């Protein structure tokens, strides 16, 4: 018998954070980067461990870092296509925030909502509570486009994780360049070395 032993984590999840805190754009990008770093770590170091990238399953640590939780053992390695799709959906939700958009609250299909407004009415889908500048709208449009690309399950369009890392690094270089010195941007490691965004566990037993 095998099991995953993890420590208890207490705190706010991303779903609650989005709906109650109205985080600014820089923090949203920071969270997206942190989640990507955690995924890369799991992909490289623990491919037999599965996870669900829903906003309610990702917690915020005391210092505001995203932490992936809710693990499960897999018989086979977690599908890269499924992982990329879930990450794309997560990016859309972080930019949009269902609670912040009355039109979306009545809709169950986030993807169709974004597609119906992209690219000509991008500002219409960005969380209406969030302060927006021309630069923020432009960066959010990039993230939305990237999210739509990730949820395209056709092999010819869905990006590899190397490509995901490159695109996120490009977006973050402008989105968080003016952040305070103590608010560092998490690096998206390809070698699986960034594990602070993964809920601590003792491994597979």
JSON list of C-alpha atoms in Angstrom, two decimals:
[
{"chain": "A", "resi": 1, "resn": "UNK", "atom": "CA", "xyz": [0.00, 0.00, 0.00]},
{"chain": "A", "resi": 2, "resn": "UNK", "atom": "CA", "xyz": [1.29, 3.44, -0.93]},
{"chain": "A", "resi": 3, "resn": "UNK", "atom": "CA", "xyz": [0.30, 6.82, 0.51]},
{"chain": "A", "resi": 4, "resn": "UNK", "atom": "CA", "xyz": [1.37, 10.45, 0.42]},
{"chain": "A", "resi": 5, "resn": "UNK", "atom": "CA", "xyz": [2.10, 11.88, 3.87]},
{"chain": "A", "resi": 6, "resn": "UNK", "atom": "CA", "xyz": [1.79, 15.65, 4.05]},
{"chain": "A", "resi": 7, "resn": "UNK", "atom": "CA", "xyz": [1.78, 18.29, 6.76]},
{"chain": "A", "resi": 8, "resn": "UNK", "atom": "CA", "xyz": [-1.39, 20.19, 7.58]},
{"chain": "A", "resi": 9, "resn": "UNK", "atom": "CA", "xyz": [-1.61, 23.60, 5.92]},
{"chain": "A", "resi": 10, "resn": "UNK", "atom": "CA", "xyz": [-3.87, 26.35, 7.20]},
{"chain": "A", "resi": 11, "resn": "UNK", "atom": "CA", "xyz": [-4.59, 29.59, 5.41]},
{"chain": "A", "resi": 12, "resn": "UNK", "atom": "CA", "xyz": [-6.43, 31.26, 2.59]},
{"chain": "A", "resi": 13, "resn": "UNK", "atom": "CA", "xyz": [-6.81, 29.63, -0.79]},
{"chain": "A", "resi": 14, "resn": "UNK", "atom": "CA", "xyz": [-6.52, 31.41, -4.14]},
{"chain": "A", "resi": 15, "resn": "UNK", "atom": "CA", "xyz": [-10.27, 31.31, -4.72]},
{"chain": "A", "resi": 16, "resn": "UNK", "atom": "CA", "xyz": [-10.97, 33.20, -1.48]},
{"chain": "A", "resi": 17, "resn": "UNK", "atom": "CA", "xyz": [-8.01, 35.52, -2.06]},
{"chain": "A", "resi": 18, "resn": "UNK", "atom": "CA", "xyz": [-9.35, 36.56, -5.46]},
{"chain": "A", "resi": 19, "resn": "UNK", "atom": "CA", "xyz": [-12.91, 37.10, -4.28]},
{"chain": "A", "resi": 20, "resn": "UNK", "atom": "CA", "xyz": [-12.21, 39.00, -1.06]},
{"chain": "A", "resi": 21, "resn": "UNK", "atom": "CA", "xyz": [-8.88, 40.79, -1.46]},
{"chain": "A", "resi": 22, "resn": "UNK", "atom": "CA", "xyz": [-9.00, 42.22, -5.00]},
{"chain": "A", "resi": 23, "resn": "UNK", "atom": "CA", "xyz": [-5.24, 41.71, -5.46]},
{"chain": "A", "resi": 24, "resn": "UNK", "atom": "CA", "xyz": [-3.36, 44.10, -7.78]},
{"chain": "A", "resi": 25, "resn": "UNK", "atom": "CA", "xyz": [-1.96, 42.93, -11.09]},
{"chain": "A", "resi": 26, "resn": "UNK", "atom": "CA", "xyz": [1.64, 42.47, -9.89]},
{"chain": "A", "resi": 27, "resn": "UNK", "atom": "CA", "xyz": [0.51, 40.07, -7.17]},
{"chain": "A", "resi": 28, "resn": "UNK", "atom": "CA", "xyz": [-1.58, 38.08, -9.63]},
{"chain": "A", "resi": 29, "resn": "UNK", "atom": "CA", "xyz": [1.39, 37.62, -11.95]},
{"chain": "A", "resi": 30, "resn": "UNK", "atom": "CA", "xyz": [3.56, 36.69, -8.97]},
{"chain": "A", "resi": 31, "resn": "UNK", "atom": "CA", "xyz": [1.08, 33.97, -8.02]},
{"chain": "A", "resi": 32, "resn": "UNK", "atom": "CA", "xyz": [0.94, 32.60, -11.58]},
{"chain": "A", "resi": 33, "resn": "UNK", "atom": "CA", "xyz": [4.75, 32.41, -11.69]},
{"chain": "A", "resi": 34, "resn": "UNK", "atom": "CA", "xyz": [4.90, 30.69, -8.31]},
{"chain": "A", "resi": 35, "resn": "UNK", "atom": "CA", "xyz": [2.39, 28.06, -9.37]},
{"chain": "A", "resi": 36, "resn": "UNK", "atom": "CA", "xyz": [4.33, 27.42, -12.58]},
{"chain": "A", "resi": 37, "resn": "UNK", "atom": "CA", "xyz": [7.52, 26.97, -10.53]},
{"chain": "A", "resi": 38, "resn": "UNK", "atom": "CA", "xyz": [5.77, 24.43, -8.30]},
{"chain": "A", "resi": 39, "resn": "UNK", "atom": "CA", "xyz": [4.45, 22.51, -11.30]},
{"chain": "A", "resi": 40, "resn": "UNK", "atom": "CA", "xyz": [7.92, 22.32, -12.83]},
{"chain": "A", "resi": 41, "resn": "UNK", "atom": "CA", "xyz": [9.30, 20.97, -9.55]},
{"chain": "A", "resi": 42, "resn": "UNK", "atom": "CA", "xyz": [6.62, 18.28, -9.31]},
{"chain": "A", "resi": 43, "resn": "UNK", "atom": "CA", "xyz": [7.02, 17.37, -12.97]},
{"chain": "A", "resi": 44, "resn": "UNK", "atom": "CA", "xyz": [10.76, 16.80, -12.56]},
{"chain": "A", "resi": 45, "resn": "UNK", "atom": "CA", "xyz": [11.02, 15.38, -9.04]},
{"chain": "A", "resi": 46, "resn": "UNK", "atom": "CA", "xyz": [7.67, 13.67, -8.33]},
{"chain": "A", "resi": 47, "resn": "UNK", "atom": "CA", "xyz": [6.09, 12.61, -11.65]},
{"chain": "A", "resi": 48, "resn": "UNK", "atom": "CA", "xyz": [4.13, 9.87, -9.87]},
{"chain": "A", "resi": 49, "resn": "UNK", "atom": "CA", "xyz": [2.27, 12.46, -7.78]},
{"chain": "A", "resi": 50, "resn": "UNK", "atom": "CA", "xyz": [-0.86, 14.02, -9.23]},
{"chain": "A", "resi": 51, "resn": "UNK", "atom": "CA", "xyz": [-2.60, 17.24, -8.20]},
{"chain": "A", "resi": 52, "resn": "UNK", "atom": "CA", "xyz": [-5.57, 19.41, -9.07]},
{"chain": "A", "resi": 53, "resn": "UNK", "atom": "CA", "xyz": [-4.87, 23.00, -10.11]},
{"chain": "A", "resi": 54, "resn": "UNK", "atom": "CA", "xyz": [-8.21, 24.48, -9.05]},
{"chain": "A", "resi": 55, "resn": "UNK", "atom": "CA", "xyz": [-8.06, 27.80, -7.22]},
{"chain": "A", "resi": 56, "resn": "UNK", "atom": "CA", "xyz": [-9.55, 26.27, -4.07]},
{"chain": "A", "resi": 57, "resn": "UNK", "atom": "CA", "xyz": [-6.72, 23.72, -3.93]},
{"chain": "A", "resi": 58, "resn": "UNK", "atom": "CA", "xyz": [-3.88, 26.25, -4.00]},
{"chain": "A", "resi": 59, "resn": "UNK", "atom": "CA", "xyz": [-3.14, 27.93, -0.68]},
{"chain": "A", "resi": 60, "resn": "UNK", "atom": "CA", "xyz": [-1.27, 31.11, 0.17]},
{"chain": "A", "resi": 61, "resn": "UNK", "atom": "CA", "xyz": [1.60, 30.86, 2.63]},
{"chain": "A", "resi": 62, "resn": "UNK", "atom": "CA", "xyz": [2.20, 33.40, 5.40]},
{"chain": "A", "resi": 63, "resn": "UNK", "atom": "CA", "xyz": [4.51, 35.37, 3.10]},
{"chain": "A", "resi": 64, "resn": "UNK", "atom": "CA", "xyz": [2.05, 35.38, 0.20]},
{"chain": "A", "resi": 65, "resn": "UNK", "atom": "CA", "xyz": [3.52, 32.56, -1.88]},
{"chain": "A", "resi": 66, "resn": "UNK", "atom": "CA", "xyz": [1.23, 30.07, -3.67]},
{"chain": "A", "resi": 67, "resn": "UNK", "atom": "CA", "xyz": [1.43, 26.49, -2.41]},
{"chain": "A", "resi": 68, "resn": "UNK", "atom": "CA", "xyz": [0.07, 23.57, -4.42]},
{"chain": "A", "resi": 69, "resn": "UNK", "atom": "CA", "xyz": [-1.86, 21.05, -2.27]},
{"chain": "A", "resi": 70, "resn": "UNK", "atom": "CA", "xyz": [-4.28, 18.12, -2.63]},
{"chain": "A", "resi": 71, "resn": "UNK", "atom": "CA", "xyz": [-1.93, 15.47, -4.00]},
{"chain": "A", "resi": 72, "resn": "UNK", "atom": "CA", "xyz": [-2.80, 11.98, -5.16]},
{"chain": "A", "resi": 73, "resn": "UNK", "atom": "CA", "xyz": [-0.86, 8.97, -6.40]},
{"chain": "A", "resi": 74, "resn": "UNK", "atom": "CA", "xyz": [-1.04, 8.11, -10.08]},
{"chain": "A", "resi": 75, "resn": "UNK", "atom": "CA", "xyz": [-0.70, 4.77, -11.78]},
{"chain": "A", "resi": 76, "resn": "UNK", "atom": "CA", "xyz": [0.89, 6.54, -14.73]},
{"chain": "A", "resi": 77, "resn": "UNK", "atom": "CA", "xyz": [2.60, 9.89, -15.02]},
{"chain": "A", "resi": 78, "resn": "UNK", "atom": "CA", "xyz": [0.26, 12.85, -14.97]},
{"chain": "A", "resi": 79, "resn": "UNK", "atom": "CA", "xyz": [-0.68, 13.80, -18.52]},
{"chain": "A", "resi": 80, "resn": "UNK", "atom": "CA", "xyz": [1.31, 16.81, -19.69]},
{"chain": "A", "resi": 81, "resn": "UNK", "atom": "CA", "xyz": [-1.64, 17.84, -21.84]},
{"chain": "A", "resi": 82, "resn": "UNK", "atom": "CA", "xyz": [-4.01, 17.79, -18.85]},
{"chain": "A", "resi": 83, "resn": "UNK", "atom": "CA", "xyz": [-1.52, 19.66, -16.67]},
{"chain": "A", "resi": 84, "resn": "UNK", "atom": "CA", "xyz": [-1.10, 22.39, -19.28]},
{"chain": "A", "resi": 85, "resn": "UNK", "atom": "CA", "xyz": [-4.87, 22.65, -19.75]},
{"chain": "A", "resi": 86, "resn": "UNK", "atom": "CA", "xyz": [-5.46, 23.05, -16.00]},
{"chain": "A", "resi": 87, "resn": "UNK", "atom": "CA", "xyz": [-2.74, 25.70, -15.77]},
{"chain": "A", "resi": 88, "resn": "UNK", "atom": "CA", "xyz": [-4.32, 27.60, -18.67]},
{"chain": "A", "resi": 89, "resn": "UNK", "atom": "CA", "xyz": [-7.70, 27.58, -16.91]},
{"chain": "A", "resi": 90, "resn": "UNK", "atom": "CA", "xyz": [-6.04, 28.76, -13.72]},
{"chain": "A", "resi": 91, "resn": "UNK", "atom": "CA", "xyz": [-4.45, 31.72, -15.51]},
{"chain": "A", "resi": 92, "resn": "UNK", "atom": "CA", "xyz": [-7.82, 32.76, -16.94]},
{"chain": "A", "resi": 93, "resn": "UNK", "atom": "CA", "xyz": [-9.44, 32.63, -13.50]},
{"chain": "A", "resi": 94, "resn": "UNK", "atom": "CA", "xyz": [-6.70, 34.69, -11.87]},
{"chain": "A", "resi": 95, "resn": "UNK", "atom": "CA", "xyz": [-7.02, 37.44, -14.49]},
{"chain": "A", "resi": 96, "resn": "UNK", "atom": "CA", "xyz": [-10.81, 37.43, -14.59]},
{"chain": "A", "resi": 97, "resn": "UNK", "atom": "CA", "xyz": [-11.99, 36.50, -11.08]},
{"chain": "A", "resi": 98, "resn": "UNK", "atom": "CA", "xyz": [-15.52, 35.17, -11.55]},
{"chain": "A", "resi": 99, "resn": "UNK", "atom": "CA", "xyz": [-16.75, 37.03, -8.45]},
{"chain": "A", "resi": 100, "resn": "UNK", "atom": "CA", "xyz": [-15.60, 40.33, -9.91]},
{"chain": "A", "resi": 101, "resn": "UNK", "atom": "CA", "xyz": [-17.57, 40.03, -13.16]},
{"chain": "A", "resi": 102, "resn": "UNK", "atom": "CA", "xyz": [-21.37, 40.04, -12.98]},
{"chain": "A", "resi": 103, "resn": "UNK", "atom": "CA", "xyz": [-21.75, 38.77, -16.54]},
{"chain": "A", "resi": 104, "resn": "UNK", "atom": "CA", "xyz": [-19.44, 35.85, -15.81]},
{"chain": "A", "resi": 105, "resn": "UNK", "atom": "CA", "xyz": [-21.23, 35.00, -12.55]},
{"chain": "A", "resi": 106, "resn": "UNK", "atom": "CA", "xyz": [-24.20, 34.00, -14.71]},
{"chain": "A", "resi": 107, "resn": "UNK", "atom": "CA", "xyz": [-22.05, 31.92, -17.05]},
{"chain": "A", "resi": 108, "resn": "UNK", "atom": "CA", "xyz": [-20.46, 28.54, -16.38]},
{"chain": "A", "resi": 109, "resn": "UNK", "atom": "CA", "xyz": [-18.11, 28.62, -19.37]},
{"chain": "A", "resi": 110, "resn": "UNK", "atom": "CA", "xyz": [-15.13, 30.84, -18.65]},
{"chain": "A", "resi": 111, "resn": "UNK", "atom": "CA", "xyz": [-13.40, 29.87, -21.89]},
{"chain": "A", "resi": 112, "resn": "UNK", "atom": "CA", "xyz": [-16.29, 30.98, -24.09]},
{"chain": "A", "resi": 113, "resn": "UNK", "atom": "CA", "xyz": [-16.58, 34.20, -22.09]},
{"chain": "A", "resi": 114, "resn": "UNK", "atom": "CA", "xyz": [-12.92, 35.03, -22.75]},
{"chain": "A", "resi": 115, "resn": "UNK", "atom": "CA", "xyz": [-13.06, 34.01, -26.42]},
{"chain": "A", "resi": 116, "resn": "UNK", "atom": "CA", "xyz": [-16.12, 36.18, -27.02]},
{"chain": "A", "resi": 117, "resn": "UNK", "atom": "CA", "xyz": [-14.22, 39.24, -25.80]},
{"chain": "A", "resi": 118, "resn": "UNK", "atom": "CA", "xyz": [-10.69, 38.51, -26.99]},
{"chain": "A", "resi": 119, "resn": "UNK", "atom": "CA", "xyz": [-8.87, 40.34, -28.48]},
{"chain": "A", "resi": 120, "resn": "UNK", "atom": "CA", "xyz": [-11.03, 43.43, -29.13]},
{"chain": "A", "resi": 121, "resn": "UNK", "atom": "CA", "xyz": [-12.71, 43.75, -25.71]},
{"chain": "A", "resi": 122, "resn": "UNK", "atom": "CA", "xyz": [-10.00, 42.44, -23.40]},
{"chain": "A", "resi": 123, "resn": "UNK", "atom": "CA", "xyz": [-10.65, 45.08, -20.76]},
{"chain": "A", "resi": 124, "resn": "UNK", "atom": "CA", "xyz": [-14.19, 43.77, -20.47]},
{"chain": "A", "resi": 125, "resn": "UNK", "atom": "CA", "xyz": [-13.01, 40.41, -19.09]},
{"chain": "A", "resi": 126, "resn": "UNK", "atom": "CA", "xyz": [-10.30, 41.65, -16.73]},
{"chain": "A", "resi": 127, "resn": "UNK", "atom": "CA", "xyz": [-11.45, 41.74, -13.09]},
{"chain": "A", "resi": 128, "resn": "UNK", "atom": "CA", "xyz": [-13.42, 45.00, -12.96]},
{"chain": "A", "resi": 129, "resn": "UNK", "atom": "CA", "xyz": [-12.36, 45.67, -9.37]},
{"chain": "A", "resi": 130, "resn": "UNK", "atom": "CA", "xyz": [-8.70, 45.81, -10.30]},
{"chain": "A", "resi": 131, "resn": "UNK", "atom": "CA", "xyz": [-6.97, 49.11, -11.04]},
{"chain": "A", "resi": 132, "resn": "UNK", "atom": "CA", "xyz": [-5.98, 49.07, -14.71]},
{"chain": "A", "resi": 133, "resn": "UNK", "atom": "CA", "xyz": [-3.49, 51.03, -16.79]},
{"chain": "A", "resi": 134, "resn": "UNK", "atom": "CA", "xyz": [-2.71, 50.70, -20.48]},
{"chain": "A", "resi": 135, "resn": "UNK", "atom": "CA", "xyz": [0.32, 48.58, -19.56]},
{"chain": "A", "resi": 136, "resn": "UNK", "atom": "CA", "xyz": [-1.68, 46.30, -17.28]},
{"chain": "A", "resi": 137, "resn": "UNK", "atom": "CA", "xyz": [-4.37, 45.74, -19.90]},
{"chain": "A", "resi": 138, "resn": "UNK", "atom": "CA", "xyz": [-1.66, 44.87, -22.44]},
{"chain": "A", "resi": 139, "resn": "UNK", "atom": "CA", "xyz": [0.04, 42.43, -20.05]},
{"chain": "A", "resi": 140, "resn": "UNK", "atom": "CA", "xyz": [-3.30, 40.88, -19.05]},
{"chain": "A", "resi": 141, "resn": "UNK", "atom": "CA", "xyz": [-4.10, 40.38, -22.74]},
{"chain": "A", "resi": 142, "resn": "UNK", "atom": "CA", "xyz": [-0.83, 38.44, -23.10]},
{"chain": "A", "resi": 143, "resn": "UNK", "atom": "CA", "xyz": [-1.73, 36.22, -20.15]},
{"chain": "A", "resi": 144, "resn": "UNK", "atom": "CA", "xyz": [-5.24, 35.63, -21.51]},
{"chain": "A", "resi": 145, "resn": "UNK", "atom": "CA", "xyz": [-3.86, 34.72, -24.94]},
{"chain": "A", "resi": 146, "resn": "UNK", "atom": "CA", "xyz": [-1.35, 32.42, -23.27]},
{"chain": "A", "resi": 147, "resn": "UNK", "atom": "CA", "xyz": [-4.12, 30.82, -21.20]},
{"chain": "A", "resi": 148, "resn": "UNK", "atom": "CA", "xyz": [-6.23, 30.19, -24.29]},
{"chain": "A", "resi": 149, "resn": "UNK", "atom": "CA", "xyz": [-3.22, 28.60, -25.97]},
{"chain": "A", "resi": 150, "resn": "UNK", "atom": "CA", "xyz": [-2.66, 26.30, -22.99]},
{"chain": "A", "resi": 151, "resn": "UNK", "atom": "CA", "xyz": [-6.24, 25.03, -23.02]},
{"chain": "A", "resi": 152, "resn": "UNK", "atom": "CA", "xyz": [-6.01, 24.17, -26.71]},
{"chain": "A", "resi": 153, "resn": "UNK", "atom": "CA", "xyz": [-5.53, 20.42, -26.42]},
{"chain": "A", "resi": 154, "resn": "UNK", "atom": "CA", "xyz": [-4.44, 19.94, -30.02]},
{"chain": "A", "resi": 155, "resn": "UNK", "atom": "CA", "xyz": [-0.81, 18.87, -30.13]},
{"chain": "A", "resi": 156, "resn": "UNK", "atom": "CA", "xyz": [0.04, 21.49, -32.73]},
{"chain": "A", "resi": 157, "resn": "UNK", "atom": "CA", "xyz": [-0.99, 24.41, -30.53]},
{"chain": "A", "resi": 158, "resn": "UNK", "atom": "CA", "xyz": [-0.54, 23.53, -26.85]},
{"chain": "A", "resi": 159, "resn": "UNK", "atom": "CA", "xyz": [2.86, 24.87, -25.69]},
{"chain": "A", "resi": 160, "resn": "UNK", "atom": "CA", "xyz": [5.58, 22.76, -24.08]},
{"chain": "A", "resi": 161, "resn": "UNK", "atom": "CA", "xyz": [6.61, 23.54, -20.51]},
{"chain": "A", "resi": 162, "resn": "UNK", "atom": "CA", "xyz": [9.87, 25.02, -21.77]},
{"chain": "A", "resi": 163, "resn": "UNK", "atom": "CA", "xyz": [7.80, 27.44, -23.84]},
{"chain": "A", "resi": 164, "resn": "UNK", "atom": "CA", "xyz": [5.54, 28.17, -20.88]},
{"chain": "A", "resi": 165, "resn": "UNK", "atom": "CA", "xyz": [8.56, 29.07, -18.74]},
{"chain": "A", "resi": 166, "resn": "UNK", "atom": "CA", "xyz": [9.94, 31.39, -21.42]},
{"chain": "A", "resi": 167, "resn": "UNK", "atom": "CA", "xyz": [6.65, 33.21, -21.98]},
{"chain": "A", "resi": 168, "resn": "UNK", "atom": "CA", "xyz": [5.97, 33.70, -18.28]},
{"chain": "A", "resi": 169, "resn": "UNK", "atom": "CA", "xyz": [9.46, 35.05, -17.71]},
{"chain": "A", "resi": 170, "resn": "UNK", "atom": "CA", "xyz": [8.95, 37.60, -20.49]},
{"chain": "A", "resi": 171, "resn": "UNK", "atom": "CA", "xyz": [5.62, 38.76, -19.06]},
{"chain": "A", "resi": 172, "resn": "UNK", "atom": "CA", "xyz": [6.92, 38.95, -15.50]},
{"chain": "A", "resi": 173, "resn": "UNK", "atom": "CA", "xyz": [9.95, 41.03, -16.45]},
{"chain": "A", "resi": 174, "resn": "UNK", "atom": "CA", "xyz": [7.68, 43.99, -17.15]},
{"chain": "A", "resi": 175, "resn": "UNK", "atom": "CA", "xyz": [4.81, 43.26, -14.74]},
{"chain": "A", "resi": 176, "resn": "UNK", "atom": "CA", "xyz": [6.94, 43.10, -11.60]},
{"chain": "A", "resi": 177, "resn": "UNK", "atom": "CA", "xyz": [9.95, 45.20, -12.62]},
{"chain": "A", "resi": 178, "resn": "UNK", "atom": "CA", "xyz": [8.76, 48.13, -10.50]},
{"chain": "A", "resi": 179, "resn": "UNK", "atom": "CA", "xyz": [7.84, 46.03, -7.44]},
{"chain": "A", "resi": 180, "resn": "UNK", "atom": "CA", "xyz": [9.47, 46.79, -4.09]},
{"chain": "A", "resi": 181, "resn": "UNK", "atom": "CA", "xyz": [12.91, 45.20, -3.51]},
{"chain": "A", "resi": 182, "resn": "UNK", "atom": "CA", "xyz": [11.54, 42.78, -0.90]},
{"chain": "A", "resi": 183, "resn": "UNK", "atom": "CA", "xyz": [8.98, 41.41, -3.33]},
{"chain": "A", "resi": 184, "resn": "UNK", "atom": "CA", "xyz": [11.10, 39.17, -5.53]},
{"chain": "A", "resi": 185, "resn": "UNK", "atom": "CA", "xyz": [9.80, 37.44, -8.60]},
{"chain": "A", "resi": 186, "resn": "UNK", "atom": "CA", "xyz": [9.90, 33.65, -8.32]},
{"chain": "A", "resi": 187, "resn": "UNK", "atom": "CA", "xyz": [12.04, 32.01, -10.97]},
{"chain": "A", "resi": 188, "resn": "UNK", "atom": "CA", "xyz": [10.48, 29.29, -13.04]},
{"chain": "A", "resi": 189, "resn": "UNK", "atom": "CA", "xyz": [13.10, 26.55, -12.79]},
{"chain": "A", "resi": 190, "resn": "UNK", "atom": "CA", "xyz": [13.36, 23.84, -15.41]},
{"chain": "A", "resi": 191, "resn": "UNK", "atom": "CA", "xyz": [15.44, 21.60, -13.19]},
{"chain": "A", "resi": 192, "resn": "UNK", "atom": "CA", "xyz": [12.77, 21.10, -10.56]},
{"chain": "A", "resi": 193, "resn": "UNK", "atom": "CA", "xyz": [14.70, 22.93, -7.84]},
{"chain": "A", "resi": 194, "resn": "UNK", "atom": "CA", "xyz": [12.03, 25.41, -6.73]},
{"chain": "A", "resi": 195, "resn": "UNK", "atom": "CA", "xyz": [9.93, 23.47, -4.22]},
{"chain": "A", "resi": 196, "resn": "UNK", "atom": "CA", "xyz": [8.70, 26.27, -1.95]},
{"chain": "A", "resi": 197, "resn": "UNK", "atom": "CA", "xyz": [5.49, 26.42, -4.01]},
{"chain": "A", "resi": 198, "resn": "UNK", "atom": "CA", "xyz": [4.69, 22.78, -3.29]},
{"chain": "A", "resi": 199, "resn": "UNK", "atom": "CA", "xyz": [3.01, 21.81, -0.01]},
{"chain": "A", "resi": 200, "resn": "UNK", "atom": "CA", "xyz": [5.67, 19.97, 2.00]},
{"chain": "A", "resi": 201, "resn": "UNK", "atom": "CA", "xyz": [5.27, 16.23, 2.07]},
{"chain": "A", "resi": 202, "resn": "UNK", "atom": "CA", "xyz": [7.42, 13.33, 3.21]},
{"chain": "A", "resi": 203, "resn": "UNK", "atom": "CA", "xyz": [7.27, 11.51, -0.06]},
{"chain": "A", "resi": 204, "resn": "UNK", "atom": "CA", "xyz": [5.59, 8.37, -1.25]},
{"chain": "A", "resi": 205, "resn": "UNK", "atom": "CA", "xyz": [5.35, 5.53, 1.23]}
]
